[in-house]
């Protein structure tokens, strides 16, 4: 189970990414700010959760989050060589 907070700040953002990295292929990144007293017993590191569990958590997190964002980025092709 994840810690409720990591710092003493009023707002704290949790982030995660998945993909091959910006130079190797597309990447998806997400950030979320949950309410101070948010608890969910199955919430853990996304890489430790099954796809089914992540899909079950998604609407819960989106409905209860103070704020969240998800972005999908694709690498740009280099137009000139780097030496």
N, C-alpha and C. Protein backbone atom coordinates (compact mmCIF):
# COMPACT_ATOMS: atom_id res chain seq x y z
N UNK A 1 0.84 -1.18 0.00
CA UNK A 1 0.00 0.00 0.00
C UNK A 1 0.88 1.24 0.00
N UNK A 2 0.48 2.25 -0.75
CA UNK A 2 1.23 3.50 -0.85
C UNK A 2 1.02 4.37 0.38
N UNK A 3 2.01 5.20 0.68
CA UNK A 3 1.86 6.17 1.76
C UNK A 3 0.82 7.21 1.37
N UNK A 4 0.06 7.70 2.33
CA UNK A 4 -0.92 8.75 2.05
C UNK A 4 -0.24 10.05 1.66
N UNK A 5 0.87 10.36 2.31
CA UNK A 5 1.63 11.56 1.97
C UNK A 5 3.11 11.23 2.06
N UNK A 6 3.89 12.03 1.36
CA UNK A 6 5.33 11.87 1.36
C UNK A 6 5.99 13.06 2.03
N UNK A 7 5.31 14.21 2.01
CA UNK A 7 5.87 15.44 2.54
C UNK A 7 4.87 16.13 3.44
N UNK A 8 5.23 17.30 3.92
CA UNK A 8 4.35 18.10 4.76
C UNK A 8 3.62 19.19 3.97
N UNK A 9 3.77 19.20 2.64
CA UNK A 9 3.11 20.20 1.81
C UNK A 9 1.60 19.97 1.81
N UNK A 10 0.83 21.06 1.57
CA UNK A 10 -0.64 20.95 1.53
C UNK A 10 -1.11 20.12 0.36
N UNK A 11 -0.49 20.29 -0.80
CA UNK A 11 -0.84 19.52 -1.99
C UNK A 11 0.39 18.73 -2.44
N UNK A 12 0.15 17.52 -2.84
CA UNK A 12 1.23 16.65 -3.28
C UNK A 12 0.75 15.92 -4.54
N UNK A 13 1.58 15.89 -5.56
CA UNK A 13 1.21 15.25 -6.82
C UNK A 13 1.90 13.91 -6.96
N UNK A 14 1.12 12.89 -7.32
CA UNK A 14 1.69 11.59 -7.65
C UNK A 14 1.80 11.49 -9.16
N UNK A 15 2.92 10.96 -9.65
CA UNK A 15 3.13 10.84 -11.09
C UNK A 15 3.55 9.43 -11.46
N UNK A 16 3.33 9.07 -12.71
CA UNK A 16 3.77 7.78 -13.22
C UNK A 16 3.85 7.88 -14.73
N UNK A 17 4.65 7.02 -15.32
CA UNK A 17 4.77 6.98 -16.77
C UNK A 17 4.88 5.53 -17.21
N UNK A 18 4.54 5.33 -18.47
CA UNK A 18 4.66 4.00 -19.07
C UNK A 18 5.04 4.19 -20.53
N UNK A 19 5.88 3.34 -21.00
CA UNK A 19 6.30 3.41 -22.39
C UNK A 19 7.77 3.12 -22.53
N UNK A 20 8.26 3.31 -23.71
CA UNK A 20 9.65 2.99 -24.01
C UNK A 20 10.56 4.20 -23.85
N UNK A 21 10.02 5.33 -23.51
CA UNK A 21 10.82 6.54 -23.35
C UNK A 21 10.69 7.44 -24.56
N UNK A 22 10.90 8.72 -24.36
CA UNK A 22 10.62 9.70 -25.41
C UNK A 22 11.50 9.55 -26.64
N UNK A 23 12.67 8.97 -26.53
CA UNK A 23 13.53 8.80 -27.70
C UNK A 23 13.30 7.46 -28.39
N UNK A 24 12.70 6.50 -27.69
CA UNK A 24 12.53 5.16 -28.25
C UNK A 24 11.13 4.89 -28.76
N UNK A 25 10.16 5.66 -28.33
CA UNK A 25 8.80 5.40 -28.75
C UNK A 25 7.83 6.22 -27.95
N UNK A 26 6.53 5.97 -28.15
CA UNK A 26 5.53 6.74 -27.43
C UNK A 26 5.59 6.50 -25.92
N UNK A 27 5.18 7.50 -25.17
CA UNK A 27 5.14 7.39 -23.71
C UNK A 27 3.84 8.02 -23.22
N UNK A 28 3.29 7.45 -22.16
CA UNK A 28 2.10 7.99 -21.51
C UNK A 28 2.50 8.38 -20.10
N UNK A 29 2.15 9.58 -19.69
CA UNK A 29 2.46 10.06 -18.34
C UNK A 29 1.19 10.59 -17.69
N UNK A 30 1.12 10.44 -16.38
CA UNK A 30 -0.06 10.90 -15.64
C UNK A 30 0.38 11.53 -14.33
N UNK A 31 -0.43 12.47 -13.87
CA UNK A 31 -0.21 13.11 -12.57
C UNK A 31 -1.57 13.25 -11.89
N UNK A 32 -1.60 13.07 -10.58
CA UNK A 32 -2.86 13.18 -9.85
C UNK A 32 -2.61 13.77 -8.47
N UNK A 33 -3.53 14.62 -8.04
CA UNK A 33 -3.56 15.14 -6.67
C UNK A 33 -4.83 14.58 -6.05
N UNK A 34 -4.66 13.76 -5.03
CA UNK A 34 -5.81 13.17 -4.33
C UNK A 34 -6.11 13.97 -3.07
N UNK A 35 -7.33 13.93 -2.58
CA UNK A 35 -7.66 14.61 -1.33
C UNK A 35 -6.77 14.09 -0.19
N UNK A 36 -6.54 14.92 0.80
CA UNK A 36 -5.63 14.58 1.89
C UNK A 36 -5.98 13.26 2.58
N UNK A 37 -7.25 12.94 2.71
CA UNK A 37 -7.63 11.73 3.45
C UNK A 37 -8.15 10.62 2.54
N UNK A 38 -7.76 10.68 1.25
CA UNK A 38 -8.17 9.64 0.31
C UNK A 38 -7.53 8.31 0.70
N UNK A 39 -8.34 7.27 0.69
CA UNK A 39 -7.83 5.92 0.96
C UNK A 39 -8.52 4.94 0.03
N UNK A 40 -7.74 3.99 -0.46
CA UNK A 40 -8.27 2.89 -1.26
C UNK A 40 -7.31 1.72 -1.06
N UNK A 41 -7.81 0.60 -0.57
CA UNK A 41 -6.93 -0.51 -0.19
C UNK A 41 -6.25 -1.18 -1.38
N UNK A 42 -6.77 -1.03 -2.60
CA UNK A 42 -6.12 -1.68 -3.74
C UNK A 42 -5.20 -0.75 -4.52
N UNK A 43 -5.17 0.54 -4.19
CA UNK A 43 -4.31 1.48 -4.88
C UNK A 43 -2.86 1.22 -4.50
N UNK A 44 -2.03 1.02 -5.52
CA UNK A 44 -0.62 0.72 -5.32
C UNK A 44 0.11 1.18 -6.57
N UNK A 45 1.38 0.91 -6.66
CA UNK A 45 2.16 1.22 -7.86
C UNK A 45 1.46 0.61 -9.07
N UNK A 46 1.21 1.41 -10.10
CA UNK A 46 0.45 0.93 -11.25
C UNK A 46 1.10 -0.27 -11.93
N UNK A 47 2.42 -0.36 -11.85
CA UNK A 47 3.11 -1.49 -12.48
C UNK A 47 2.91 -2.79 -11.71
N UNK A 48 2.41 -2.69 -10.48
CA UNK A 48 2.13 -3.87 -9.68
C UNK A 48 0.66 -4.29 -9.77
N UNK A 49 -0.14 -3.53 -10.51
CA UNK A 49 -1.57 -3.81 -10.64
C UNK A 49 -1.88 -4.41 -12.00
N UNK A 50 -2.86 -5.27 -12.05
CA UNK A 50 -3.31 -5.82 -13.33
C UNK A 50 -4.05 -4.73 -14.11
N UNK A 51 -4.18 -4.94 -15.42
CA UNK A 51 -4.92 -3.99 -16.24
C UNK A 51 -6.36 -3.87 -15.75
N UNK A 52 -6.95 -4.98 -15.38
CA UNK A 52 -8.33 -4.99 -14.89
C UNK A 52 -8.47 -4.13 -13.62
N UNK A 53 -7.51 -4.25 -12.72
CA UNK A 53 -7.55 -3.46 -11.47
C UNK A 53 -7.32 -1.98 -11.77
N UNK A 54 -6.40 -1.67 -12.68
CA UNK A 54 -6.18 -0.26 -13.05
C UNK A 54 -7.44 0.34 -13.65
N UNK A 55 -8.14 -0.40 -14.50
CA UNK A 55 -9.37 0.10 -15.10
C UNK A 55 -10.47 0.27 -14.06
N UNK A 56 -10.45 -0.55 -13.03
CA UNK A 56 -11.43 -0.43 -11.93
C UNK A 56 -11.15 0.82 -11.10
N UNK A 57 -9.87 1.13 -10.89
CA UNK A 57 -9.47 2.29 -10.08
C UNK A 57 -9.65 3.62 -10.83
N UNK A 58 -9.52 3.60 -12.14
CA UNK A 58 -9.53 4.84 -12.91
C UNK A 58 -10.72 5.74 -12.61
N UNK A 59 -11.98 5.26 -12.71
CA UNK A 59 -13.10 6.17 -12.44
C UNK A 59 -13.14 6.65 -10.98
N UNK A 60 -12.69 5.83 -10.07
CA UNK A 60 -12.65 6.24 -8.65
C UNK A 60 -11.69 7.40 -8.48
N UNK A 61 -10.49 7.26 -9.05
CA UNK A 61 -9.47 8.31 -8.94
C UNK A 61 -9.94 9.57 -9.66
N UNK A 62 -10.47 9.43 -10.87
CA UNK A 62 -10.91 10.61 -11.64
C UNK A 62 -12.04 11.35 -10.94
N UNK A 63 -12.96 10.64 -10.29
CA UNK A 63 -14.08 11.28 -9.61
C UNK A 63 -13.67 11.96 -8.31
N UNK A 64 -12.69 11.39 -7.62
CA UNK A 64 -12.34 11.91 -6.30
C UNK A 64 -11.09 12.78 -6.28
N UNK A 65 -10.37 12.86 -7.38
CA UNK A 65 -9.14 13.64 -7.44
C UNK A 65 -9.41 15.13 -7.33
N UNK A 66 -8.51 15.83 -6.68
CA UNK A 66 -8.53 17.29 -6.67
C UNK A 66 -8.22 17.78 -8.09
N UNK A 67 -7.24 17.12 -8.73
CA UNK A 67 -6.87 17.42 -10.11
C UNK A 67 -6.11 16.22 -10.67
N UNK A 68 -6.22 16.03 -11.99
CA UNK A 68 -5.43 14.98 -12.64
C UNK A 68 -5.22 15.33 -14.09
N UNK A 69 -4.19 14.74 -14.70
CA UNK A 69 -3.92 14.92 -16.12
C UNK A 69 -3.24 13.66 -16.65
N UNK A 70 -3.56 13.33 -17.89
CA UNK A 70 -2.93 12.22 -18.58
C UNK A 70 -2.52 12.73 -19.96
N UNK A 71 -1.31 12.40 -20.38
CA UNK A 71 -0.84 12.84 -21.69
C UNK A 71 -0.14 11.68 -22.40
N UNK A 72 -0.36 11.60 -23.70
CA UNK A 72 0.28 10.60 -24.56
C UNK A 72 1.19 11.36 -25.51
N UNK A 73 2.47 11.04 -25.50
CA UNK A 73 3.43 11.74 -26.35
C UNK A 73 4.11 10.76 -27.31
N UNK A 74 4.29 11.23 -28.53
CA UNK A 74 4.97 10.44 -29.54
C UNK A 74 6.29 11.12 -29.87
N UNK A 75 7.35 10.34 -30.09
CA UNK A 75 8.64 10.97 -30.40
C UNK A 75 8.60 11.67 -31.75
N UNK A 76 9.31 12.77 -31.84
CA UNK A 76 9.42 13.48 -33.12
C UNK A 76 10.62 12.91 -33.87
N UNK A 77 10.50 12.85 -35.18
CA UNK A 77 11.62 12.41 -35.99
C UNK A 77 12.63 13.56 -36.07
N UNK A 78 13.90 13.22 -35.93
CA UNK A 78 14.94 14.24 -36.05
C UNK A 78 15.06 14.67 -37.51
N UNK A 79 15.13 15.96 -37.73
CA UNK A 79 15.22 16.46 -39.10
C UNK A 79 16.67 16.63 -39.54
N UNK A 80 17.60 16.63 -38.63
CA UNK A 80 19.02 16.69 -39.03
C UNK A 80 19.80 15.82 -38.07
N UNK A 81 20.93 15.38 -38.50
CA UNK A 81 21.74 14.48 -37.68
C UNK A 81 22.45 15.28 -36.59
N UNK A 82 22.70 14.61 -35.51
CA UNK A 82 23.40 15.22 -34.38
C UNK A 82 24.82 14.65 -34.38
N UNK A 83 25.80 15.55 -34.31
CA UNK A 83 27.18 15.06 -34.32
C UNK A 83 27.89 15.38 -33.03
